[in-house]
Short mmCIF file of C-alpha atoms and ligand atoms in Angstrom, two decimals:
data_model
loop_
_atom_site.label_atom_id
_atom_site.label_comp_id
_atom_site.label_asym_id
_atom_site.label_seq_id
_atom_site.Cartn_x
_atom_site.Cartn_y
_atom_site.Cartn_z
CA MET P 1344 0.06 -0.30 -0.01
CA THR P 1345 1.28 2.84 -1.22
CA MET P 1346 2.24 5.78 2.14
CA LEU P 1347 1.82 9.13 1.36
CA LEU P 1348 2.78 11.86 3.50
CA PRO P 1349 -0.87 14.61 4.15
CA LYS P 1350 -0.22 17.74 3.35
CA PHE P 1351 1.59 20.38 4.91
CA GLU P 1352 2.66 23.94 4.52
CA LEU P 1353 6.93 24.38 5.15
CA HIS P 1354 8.62 26.91 7.13
CA GLN P 1355 12.54 27.27 6.99
CA PRO P 1356 13.65 29.77 8.92
CA LYS P 1357 17.68 30.93 9.49
CA THR P 1358 18.05 31.68 13.36
CA VAL P 1359 15.99 29.86 16.71
CA ALA P 1360 14.37 32.75 17.57
CA ASP P 1361 12.68 33.03 14.40
CA ALA P 1362 11.43 29.05 14.89
CA VAL P 1363 10.63 29.86 18.00
CA ALA P 1364 8.25 32.89 17.38
CA LEU P 1365 6.31 30.41 14.55
CA ALA P 1366 6.23 27.62 17.10
CA LYS P 1367 4.55 30.42 19.00
CA LYS P 1368 2.48 31.34 16.59
CA PHE P 1369 0.85 28.64 14.97
CA GLY P 1370 1.49 26.27 18.45
CA ASP P 1371 -0.52 22.64 18.55
CA GLU P 1372 -0.63 23.27 14.90
CA ALA P 1373 2.61 23.03 14.19
CA ASP P 1374 6.17 20.67 14.70
CA TYR P 1375 9.59 20.98 14.04
CA LEU P 1376 11.76 19.01 11.44
CA SER P 1377 15.77 18.30 11.96
CA GLY P 1378 15.69 15.53 9.92
CA GLY P 1379 12.98 13.77 9.44
CA THR P 1380 13.97 10.32 9.36
CA ASP P 1381 11.34 9.72 12.55
CA LEU P 1382 8.78 12.31 12.01
CA LEU P 1383 8.46 12.37 8.41
CA PRO P 1384 7.34 8.25 8.85
CA ASN P 1385 5.15 8.85 11.10
CA TYR P 1386 3.14 10.95 8.87
CA LYS P 1387 2.94 9.42 6.05
CA CYS P 1388 1.35 6.52 9.40
CA GLY P 1389 -1.64 9.40 9.77
CA LEU P 1390 0.40 9.41 13.08
CA ASN P 1391 -0.11 13.01 15.01
CA ALA P 1392 0.21 15.03 12.07
CA ARG P 1393 -0.09 19.16 12.12
CA LYS P 1394 -0.46 21.41 9.79
CA HIS P 1395 2.88 23.38 9.79
CA VAL P 1396 6.14 22.02 10.31
CA ILE P 1397 9.15 24.32 11.09
CA SER P 1398 12.23 23.30 9.12
CA LEU P 1399 15.43 23.85 11.95
CA GLN P 1400 17.97 22.59 8.66
CA HIS P 1401 18.50 26.08 7.51
CA ILE P 1402 20.39 27.25 11.47
CA ASP P 1403 23.56 27.17 12.27
CA ASP P 1404 23.78 27.25 15.48
CA LEU P 1405 22.03 24.10 15.76
CA LYS P 1406 25.40 22.36 14.28
CA HIS P 1407 28.84 23.47 16.36
CA ILE P 1408 30.34 19.46 18.11
CA ASP P 1409 32.71 20.09 20.39
CA ALA P 1410 34.35 17.18 22.97
CA ARG P 1411 31.42 18.71 25.20
CA ASN P 1412 29.19 20.13 23.64
CA ILE P 1413 27.02 18.61 20.43
CA GLY P 1414 24.49 21.31 19.12
CA ALA P 1415 20.88 19.86 18.31
CA GLY P 1416 21.37 19.95 14.25
CA VAL P 1417 24.93 18.24 14.12
CA THR P 1418 23.77 14.40 12.22
CA LEU P 1419 24.04 11.42 14.01
CA THR P 1420 27.38 10.53 11.36
CA GLU P 1421 28.74 13.35 12.53
CA ILE P 1422 29.26 12.11 16.04
CA GLU P 1423 30.03 8.86 14.58
CA HIS P 1424 33.59 10.42 13.02
CA ASN P 1425 33.81 12.84 15.38
CA THR P 1426 37.53 11.55 18.06
CA GLU P 1427 36.47 14.63 20.82
CA VAL P 1428 33.36 12.90 21.96
CA PRO P 1429 33.44 9.62 24.20
CA ALA P 1430 33.85 6.81 23.36
CA GLY P 1431 30.51 5.74 23.85
CA VAL P 1432 28.24 8.25 22.76
CA ARG P 1433 30.19 8.06 18.92
CA GLU P 1434 29.84 3.97 19.43
CA ALA P 1435 25.39 4.56 19.80
CA ALA P 1436 25.95 6.66 17.20
CA GLY P 1437 28.00 4.75 15.08
CA HIS P 1438 24.78 2.20 15.89
CA ILE P 1439 21.67 3.80 14.85
CA ALA P 1440 19.62 3.17 11.91
CA SER P 1441 21.76 2.41 8.30
CA PRO P 1442 24.63 5.28 7.06
CA LEU P 1443 22.01 6.84 5.03
CA LEU P 1444 19.43 7.67 7.47
CA ARG P 1445 22.93 7.90 9.94
CA GLU P 1446 24.10 11.49 6.35
CA SER P 1447 19.93 12.61 7.95
CA GLY P 1448 19.48 11.84 11.50
CA THR P 1449 20.16 14.78 14.11
CA LEU P 1450 21.11 14.03 18.07
CA GLY P 1451 17.86 16.94 18.60
CA GLY P 1452 15.62 14.46 17.00
CA ASN P 1453 17.07 11.49 18.70
CA LEU P 1454 16.31 12.71 21.57
CA MET P 1455 13.05 13.64 20.82
CA LEU P 1456 12.23 10.42 18.43
CA ASP P 1457 8.34 9.07 19.19
CA ASN P 1458 8.10 6.02 21.61
CA ARG P 1459 7.50 2.62 19.68
CA CYS P 1460 4.64 0.31 20.15
CA HIS P 1461 4.03 -2.87 17.64
CA PHE P 1462 0.32 -1.07 17.70
CA PHE P 1463 1.44 2.42 17.18
CA ASN P 1464 3.44 1.90 14.53
CA GLN P 1465 1.71 0.97 11.92
CA SER P 1466 -0.41 2.26 8.15
CA TYR P 1467 -3.59 4.49 8.94
CA PHE P 1468 -5.47 0.62 7.50
CA TRP P 1469 -4.43 -1.47 10.12
CA ARG P 1470 -4.94 0.99 12.69
CA ASN P 1471 -8.28 1.73 12.04
CA SER P 1472 -8.90 -2.25 11.45
CA LEU P 1473 -8.16 -3.07 15.24
CA GLY P 1474 -10.51 0.76 16.85
CA TYR P 1475 -6.54 2.71 17.15
CA CYS P 1476 -4.96 3.09 20.70
CA LEU P 1477 -4.29 5.52 23.30
CA LYS P 1478 -1.38 7.32 21.05
CA ALA P 1479 -3.21 7.90 18.13
CA ASP P 1480 -7.03 8.40 17.74
CA GLY P 1481 -8.26 5.39 20.44
CA ASP P 1482 -9.38 5.48 23.76
CA ARG P 1483 -7.33 2.24 25.31
CA CYS P 1484 -4.14 0.54 25.32
CA HIS P 1485 -3.51 -2.75 23.93
CA VAL P 1486 -0.49 -3.21 24.94
CA VAL P 1487 -1.99 -3.14 28.41
CA PRO P 1488 -5.57 -3.38 28.86
CA ARG P 1489 -6.69 -2.64 32.17
CA ILE P 1490 -5.47 -1.69 35.39
CA ASN P 1491 -6.28 -1.63 39.31
CA VAL P 1492 -7.01 1.86 41.03
CA ASP P 1493 -8.31 2.06 44.17
CA GLY P 1494 -7.71 -1.38 44.10
CA LYS P 1495 -10.62 -2.49 40.98
CA SER P 1496 -9.26 -3.63 38.07
CA VAL P 1497 -10.58 -1.11 34.84
CA LEU P 1498 -10.16 -0.50 31.35
CA ASN P 1499 -6.94 1.14 30.70
CA ASP P 1500 -7.52 4.80 29.60
CA LYS P 1501 -4.64 6.84 30.84
CA VAL P 1502 -1.83 4.19 30.32
CA CYS P 1503 0.34 4.16 27.69
CA VAL P 1504 3.96 1.48 27.94
CA ALA P 1505 4.90 2.73 24.71
CA THR P 1506 8.84 2.31 24.18
CA HIS P 1507 11.05 4.77 24.03
CA SER P 1508 13.85 3.63 21.76
CA SER P 1509 16.99 6.22 21.45
CA ASP P 1510 20.40 4.83 21.70
CA LEU P 1511 21.85 8.16 22.35
CA ALA P 1512 19.04 8.82 25.52
CA PRO P 1513 20.31 6.27 27.45
CA MET P 1514 24.43 6.59 26.47
CA LEU P 1515 24.66 10.14 27.07
CA ILE P 1516 22.42 10.29 30.80
CA ALA P 1517 24.95 7.73 32.23
CA LEU P 1518 27.22 10.33 30.89
CA GLY P 1519 25.66 13.24 32.71
CA ALA P 1520 24.69 14.87 30.40
CA GLU P 1521 22.62 18.34 30.28
CA ALA P 1522 19.91 19.87 27.97
CA THR P 1523 19.81 23.03 27.30
CA PHE P 1524 16.49 25.09 25.48
CA ILE P 1525 15.08 27.43 23.76
CA GLY P 1526 11.47 28.96 24.35
CA PRO P 1527 8.87 31.32 24.23
CA ALA P 1528 9.70 31.92 27.39
CA GLY P 1529 13.53 32.13 27.40
CA GLU P 1530 16.11 29.99 27.95
CA ARG P 1531 17.13 27.29 30.58
CA THR P 1532 19.00 24.42 30.95
CA ILE P 1533 18.22 20.84 32.56
CA LYS P 1534 19.76 17.24 33.42
CA LEU P 1535 18.97 14.84 30.45
CA ASN P 1536 17.32 12.97 32.82
CA ASP P 1537 14.98 15.09 34.54
CA PHE P 1538 14.33 15.63 30.91
CA TYR P 1539 11.97 12.13 30.68
CA TYR P 1540 9.45 11.28 33.13
CA GLY P 1541 6.68 10.62 30.82
CA ASP P 1542 4.44 7.73 30.00
CA GLY P 1543 4.48 7.11 26.39
CA ILE P 1544 1.88 10.06 24.85
CA GLU P 1545 3.94 12.02 27.02
CA ARG P 1546 7.10 11.40 26.93
CA PHE P 1547 9.25 14.84 28.41
CA ASP P 1548 8.88 17.94 29.84
CA ARG P 1549 9.82 20.41 26.52
CA LYS P 1550 7.66 23.54 27.23
CA PRO P 1551 5.29 24.06 24.46
CA GLY P 1552 7.55 25.98 21.10
CA GLU P 1553 10.97 24.23 22.55
CA ILE P 1554 13.80 23.82 20.89
CA LEU P 1555 16.56 21.70 21.90
CA VAL P 1556 19.74 23.96 21.13
CA LYS P 1557 22.09 21.67 22.68
CA ILE P 1558 23.95 19.04 24.75
CA THR P 1559 26.78 19.25 27.06
CA LEU P 1560 28.92 17.00 29.07
CA PRO P 1561 30.48 17.26 32.00
CA GLU P 1562 34.19 17.74 32.63
CA TRP P 1563 34.08 13.97 33.88
CA ALA P 1564 32.92 12.67 31.42
CA SER P 1565 35.85 13.69 29.26
CA ASN P 1566 37.79 11.04 32.32
CA VAL P 1567 36.00 7.41 31.99
CA ARG P 1568 36.04 4.94 30.33
CA SER P 1569 32.17 4.36 28.34
CA GLY P 1570 30.55 2.01 25.83
CA TRP P 1571 27.43 1.44 24.18
CA LYS P 1572 26.41 -1.84 23.56
CA LYS P 1573 22.62 -3.02 22.08
CA LEU P 1574 20.36 -5.51 21.04
CA ALA P 1575 18.52 -5.90 17.51
CA PRO P 1576 17.11 -8.25 15.58
CA ARG P 1577 19.62 -7.13 12.23
CA GLN P 1578 22.61 -5.14 13.20
CA SER P 1579 21.98 -3.01 10.72
CA ILE P 1580 18.29 -0.88 10.20
CA ASP P 1581 16.86 -2.05 13.22
CA PHE P 1582 15.83 0.06 16.79
CA SER P 1583 17.08 -1.26 19.69
CA VAL P 1584 15.04 -3.54 22.04
CA VAL P 1585 17.59 -2.84 24.83
CA GLY P 1586 20.32 -0.45 24.82
CA VAL P 1587 22.89 -0.23 27.58
CA GLY P 1588 25.21 3.28 27.65
CA ILE P 1589 28.02 2.82 30.89
CA ALA P 1590 29.78 4.90 32.08
CA LEU P 1591 33.41 3.40 34.33
CA GLU P 1592 35.87 5.71 36.77
CA LEU P 1593 38.44 3.19 38.38
CA ASP P 1594 41.37 4.15 41.25
CA GLY P 1595 43.12 2.12 40.44
CA LYS P 1596 41.22 -1.47 40.94
CA LYS P 1597 38.72 0.09 42.76
CA VAL P 1598 34.97 2.30 41.19
CA LYS P 1599 35.01 5.84 41.64
CA THR P 1600 32.46 6.83 38.51
CA LEU P 1601 29.05 3.77 37.79
CA ARG P 1602 26.66 4.96 36.30
CA VAL P 1603 24.24 2.80 33.68
CA GLY P 1604 21.83 4.13 30.53
CA LEU P 1605 20.06 1.44 30.14
CA GLY P 1606 17.39 2.47 26.81
CA ALA P 1607 14.30 0.79 25.27
CA VAL P 1608 12.84 -1.59 28.30
CA ASP P 1609 10.31 1.17 29.63
CA THR P 1610 8.87 4.60 28.82
CA THR P 1611 12.40 6.81 29.63
CA PRO P 1612 16.11 6.15 29.44
CA VAL P 1613 16.69 4.73 32.61
CA LEU P 1614 19.88 5.85 34.84
CA PHE P 1615 21.16 3.32 37.56
CA ASP P 1616 23.66 5.84 39.21
CA PHE P 1617 25.30 3.45 41.85
CA ALA P 1618 26.84 6.21 44.01
CA LYS P 1619 23.20 6.62 44.44
CA GLN P 1620 23.08 9.48 44.29
CA ASP P 1621 21.79 11.24 40.61
CA VAL P 1622 17.97 10.01 41.13
CA ARG P 1623 15.72 11.67 38.59
CA LYS P 1624 13.22 13.96 40.72
CA ASP P 1625 9.61 13.65 38.94
CA ALA P 1626 8.42 10.73 36.96
CA HIS P 1627 4.75 10.34 37.27
CA HIS P 1628 4.06 6.96 35.09
CA TYR P 1629 3.00 4.30 35.82
CA LEU P 1630 5.15 1.26 35.31
CA LEU P 1631 7.87 2.71 36.43
CA VAL P 1632 11.60 1.32 36.79
CA SER P 1633 12.82 1.72 40.65
CA PRO P 1634 17.19 1.42 39.55
CA MET P 1635 17.47 2.68 43.30
CA LEU P 1636 15.47 -0.06 44.88
CA GLY P 1637 17.79 -3.39 46.38
CA MET P 1638 21.10 -1.61 44.31
CA PRO P 1639 24.20 -3.04 45.49
CA ASP P 1640 27.42 -1.48 47.05
CA VAL P 1641 29.46 -0.38 44.66
CA ILE P 1642 31.87 2.57 45.29
CA GLY P 1643 34.65 2.31 46.71
CA GLN P 1644 35.01 -1.82 45.83
CA GLU P 1645 37.31 -3.78 43.67
CA LEU P 1646 35.70 -4.19 39.92
CA THR P 1647 36.19 -8.18 40.52
CA ASP P 1648 33.97 -10.47 38.71
CA GLU P 1649 31.57 -11.17 41.25
CA LEU P 1650 30.72 -7.21 41.53
CA ILE P 1651 29.84 -7.26 37.52
CA ASP P 1652 27.45 -10.10 38.59
CA LYS P 1653 25.93 -8.08 41.11
CA VAL P 1654 25.30 -4.54 38.76
CA ALA P 1655 23.80 -6.87 35.92
CA MET P 1656 21.90 -9.18 37.66
CA HIS P 1657 20.66 -5.66 39.92
CA VAL P 1658 19.67 -4.61 36.13
CA GLN P 1659 18.23 -7.30 34.67
CA THR P 1660 16.03 -7.62 37.71
CA GLN P 1661 14.29 -3.80 37.70
CA ALA P 1662 14.20 -4.14 34.28
CA GLN P 1663 10.86 -4.40 32.55
CA PRO P 1664 10.46 -5.29 29.27
CA LYS P 1665 6.56 -4.64 27.17
CA LEU P 1666 5.29 -7.13 24.99
CA ASN P 1667 5.59 -4.09 22.66
CA VAL P 1668 8.73 -4.35 20.30
CA PRO P 1669 9.88 -6.85 18.60
CA MET P 1670 11.57 -10.34 21.14
CA ALA P 1671 10.03 -11.75 24.39
CA PRO P 1672 10.46 -9.61 27.36
CA ASP P 1673 12.36 -12.38 29.14
CA TYR P 1674 14.85 -12.67 26.43
CA ARG P 1675 15.19 -8.47 26.96
CA LYS P 1676 15.06 -8.81 30.24
CA LYS P 1677 17.92 -11.36 30.40
CA MET P 1678 19.89 -9.90 27.81
CA CYS P 1679 19.79 -6.53 29.79
CA GLY P 1680 22.07 -8.00 31.91
CA VAL P 1681 23.73 -9.97 29.50
CA LEU P 1682 25.10 -6.73 28.03
CA THR P 1683 25.37 -4.91 31.26
CA ARG P 1684 28.26 -8.00 32.55
CA ARG P 1685 29.41 -7.63 28.73
CA LEU P 1686 30.99 -4.20 27.97
CA LEU P 1687 31.99 -3.77 31.76
CA THR P 1688 34.14 -6.62 32.06
CA GLU P 1689 35.37 -4.97 28.57
CA LEU P 1690 35.66 -1.51 30.26
CA ARG P 1691 37.38 -2.91 32.68
CA ASP P 1692 39.68 -4.70 30.85
CA GLY P 1693 40.01 -2.96 27.44
CA PRO P 1694 41.93 0.45 27.61
CA THR P 1695 41.74 4.09 29.68
CA GLY P 1696 39.22 6.92 27.64
C1 FAD N 2409 14.26 2.55 9.27
C2 FAD N 2409 15.07 3.24 10.62
C3 FAD N 2409 15.38 2.60 11.26
C4 FAD N 2409 16.03 3.94 13.14
N1 FAD N 2409 16.64 3.07 13.80
C5 FAD N 2409 17.23 3.76 15.28
C6 FAD N 2409 18.42 3.58 15.49
O1 FAD N 2409 18.91 2.55 15.65
N2 FAD N 2409 18.14 3.31 17.35
C7 FAD N 2409 17.09 5.13 17.02
O2 FAD N 2409 17.82 5.88 18.05
N3 FAD N 2409 16.90 5.63 16.86
C8 FAD N 2409 16.31 4.78 14.94
N4 FAD N 2409 15.43 5.56 14.53
C9 FAD N 2409 15.15 6.58 14.45
C10 FAD N 2409 15.83 8.44 13.50
O3 FAD N 2409 16.60 7.71 12.59
C11 FAD N 2409 17.11 8.43 14.33
O4 FAD N 2409 16.35 8.72 15.79
C12 FAD N 2409 17.48 9.69 13.47
O5 FAD N 2409 18.19 10.54 15.01
C13 FAD N 2409 15.61 11.23 13.98
O6 FAD N 2409 16.11 12.77 14.09
P1 FAD N 2409 15.89 13.33 13.10
O7 FAD N 2409 16.18 14.34 13.20
O8 FAD N 2409 15.63 12.94 11.49
O9 FAD N 2409 14.51 13.70 13.70
P2 FAD N 2409 13.37 13.96 13.12
O10 FAD N 2409 12.17 13.38 12.49
O11 FAD N 2409 13.22 15.67 12.06
O12 FAD N 2409 12.72 14.52 14.13
C14 FAD N 2409 12.10 13.64 15.84
C15 FAD N 2409 11.26 14.33 16.87
O13 FAD N 2409 12.15 15.08 17.52
C16 FAD N 2409 11.90 16.68 17.54
N5 FAD N 2409 12.60 17.48 17.23
C17 FAD N 2409 14.09 17.27 16.43
N6 FAD N 2409 15.32 18.41 16.32
C18 FAD N 2409 14.12 18.94 17.27
C19 FAD N 2409 14.98 20.23 18.34
N7 FAD N 2409 16.34 20.93 18.50
N8 FAD N 2409 14.10 20.93 18.88
C20 FAD N 2409 13.07 20.07 19.89
N9 FAD N 2409 11.90 19.44 18.69
C21 FAD N 2409 12.60 18.50 17.99
C22 FAD N 2409 10.69 16.93 16.21
O14 FAD N 2409 10.52 17.45 16.01
C23 FAD N 2409 10.20 14.69 15.99
O15 FAD N 2409 8.69 15.18 16.87
C24 FAD N 2409 15.69 4.56 12.87
C25 FAD N 2409 14.84 5.83 11.88
C26 FAD N 2409 13.95 4.83 11.07
C27 FAD N 2409 13.81 5.19 9.52
S1 SF4 N 2410 1.24 1.69 24.85
FE1 SF4 N 2410 0.64 3.10 24.47
S2 SF4 N 2410 1.03 2.60 21.49
FE2 SF4 N 2410 0.52 1.24 22.12
S3 SF4 N 2410 -0.55 0.50 21.98
FE3 SF4 N 2410 -0.77 1.03 24.50
S4 SF4 N 2410 -1.30 3.16 24.15
FE4 SF4 N 2410 -1.11 2.08 21.94
#
């Protein structure tokens, strides 16, 4: 079946200020467009398309990259090949989609990628035959059809558990990235970890009309070992069904910093900060992974195989994959532990930096 783009008016501002002014003018009728590799396929499926599309492709201020700052308009290919940024960020960027898509896809689009679900990423025809769902055009969830409210099992007309599938988000959260936005109310910078807080529909804390301008890594991120591993049906093209990004700093053989970013198993990326300090401020979705619950003591201890095993088992125990992307949830849960164990062992035994 041919899927055509719906009609929309394309705007092509050259500055952030002009783009924000357009977003303010058109409100809910407008979407930002960067590389278009996520937004346009969704439009073709009839998913929440808008009448006005504001392209960010001609805004040079979004395209700067150095060791600690990455502009939202920098392409995935540029990130993959930039030797200044931490290894884990290069690896995560280099495993997204395919070489062609990485030429167009950008950091901004990747961090604001829509959540994915078997019942959502389908043609209009397919969704129509099922009666739609909460995330587009419908009033119920097919993955979690009932929820418990005040001790009673009721039809789920509230909670969407669509899976967060960005590869860069968990890696950047592990490295302590901050995100800077400019919108009608001015500029603000927040921890990327605090940006993601919602359910599969609301997803994140982007105020109306805000543009992501850049992410900034803390100074310590340049000195840690970092890496990325993902599980996907095929090595290329496919989205992650588990993604693990780790930032590790050792003092001799002892752990000084250990932060694991887990992707594609919940409605948001999940941070496990083993220093037990970096905890997401507000999280108001219903089926939350609890990274701090039963977290083993790791900081200051020698990173032995046994300790790596404890860390991997903790991540695996907390992961709660849903049956809404490829591969069975119990297999994906197990792979959260397997990938964490493999990556942490590689980072411990490999070269520093
Ligand atoms: C076949 C296929 C395979 C894929 N595989 C993967 C994968 O393995 N891993 C993965 O992570 N992704 C994957 N993707 C998704 C996508 O290609 C990438 O995530 C890409 O980085 C998205 O960037 P973009 O610039 O094209 O986003 P766009 O499509 O332009 O935008 C995506 C969303 O972000 C918003 N947005 C973009 N930039 C900004 C900004 N600066 N400020 C505010 N809002 C903004 C847009 O409004 C839109 O809602 C895949 C896509 C396809 C089609
Ligand atoms: S999880 Fe979300 S996208 Fe999937 S069926 Fe439920 S409401 Fe729809």
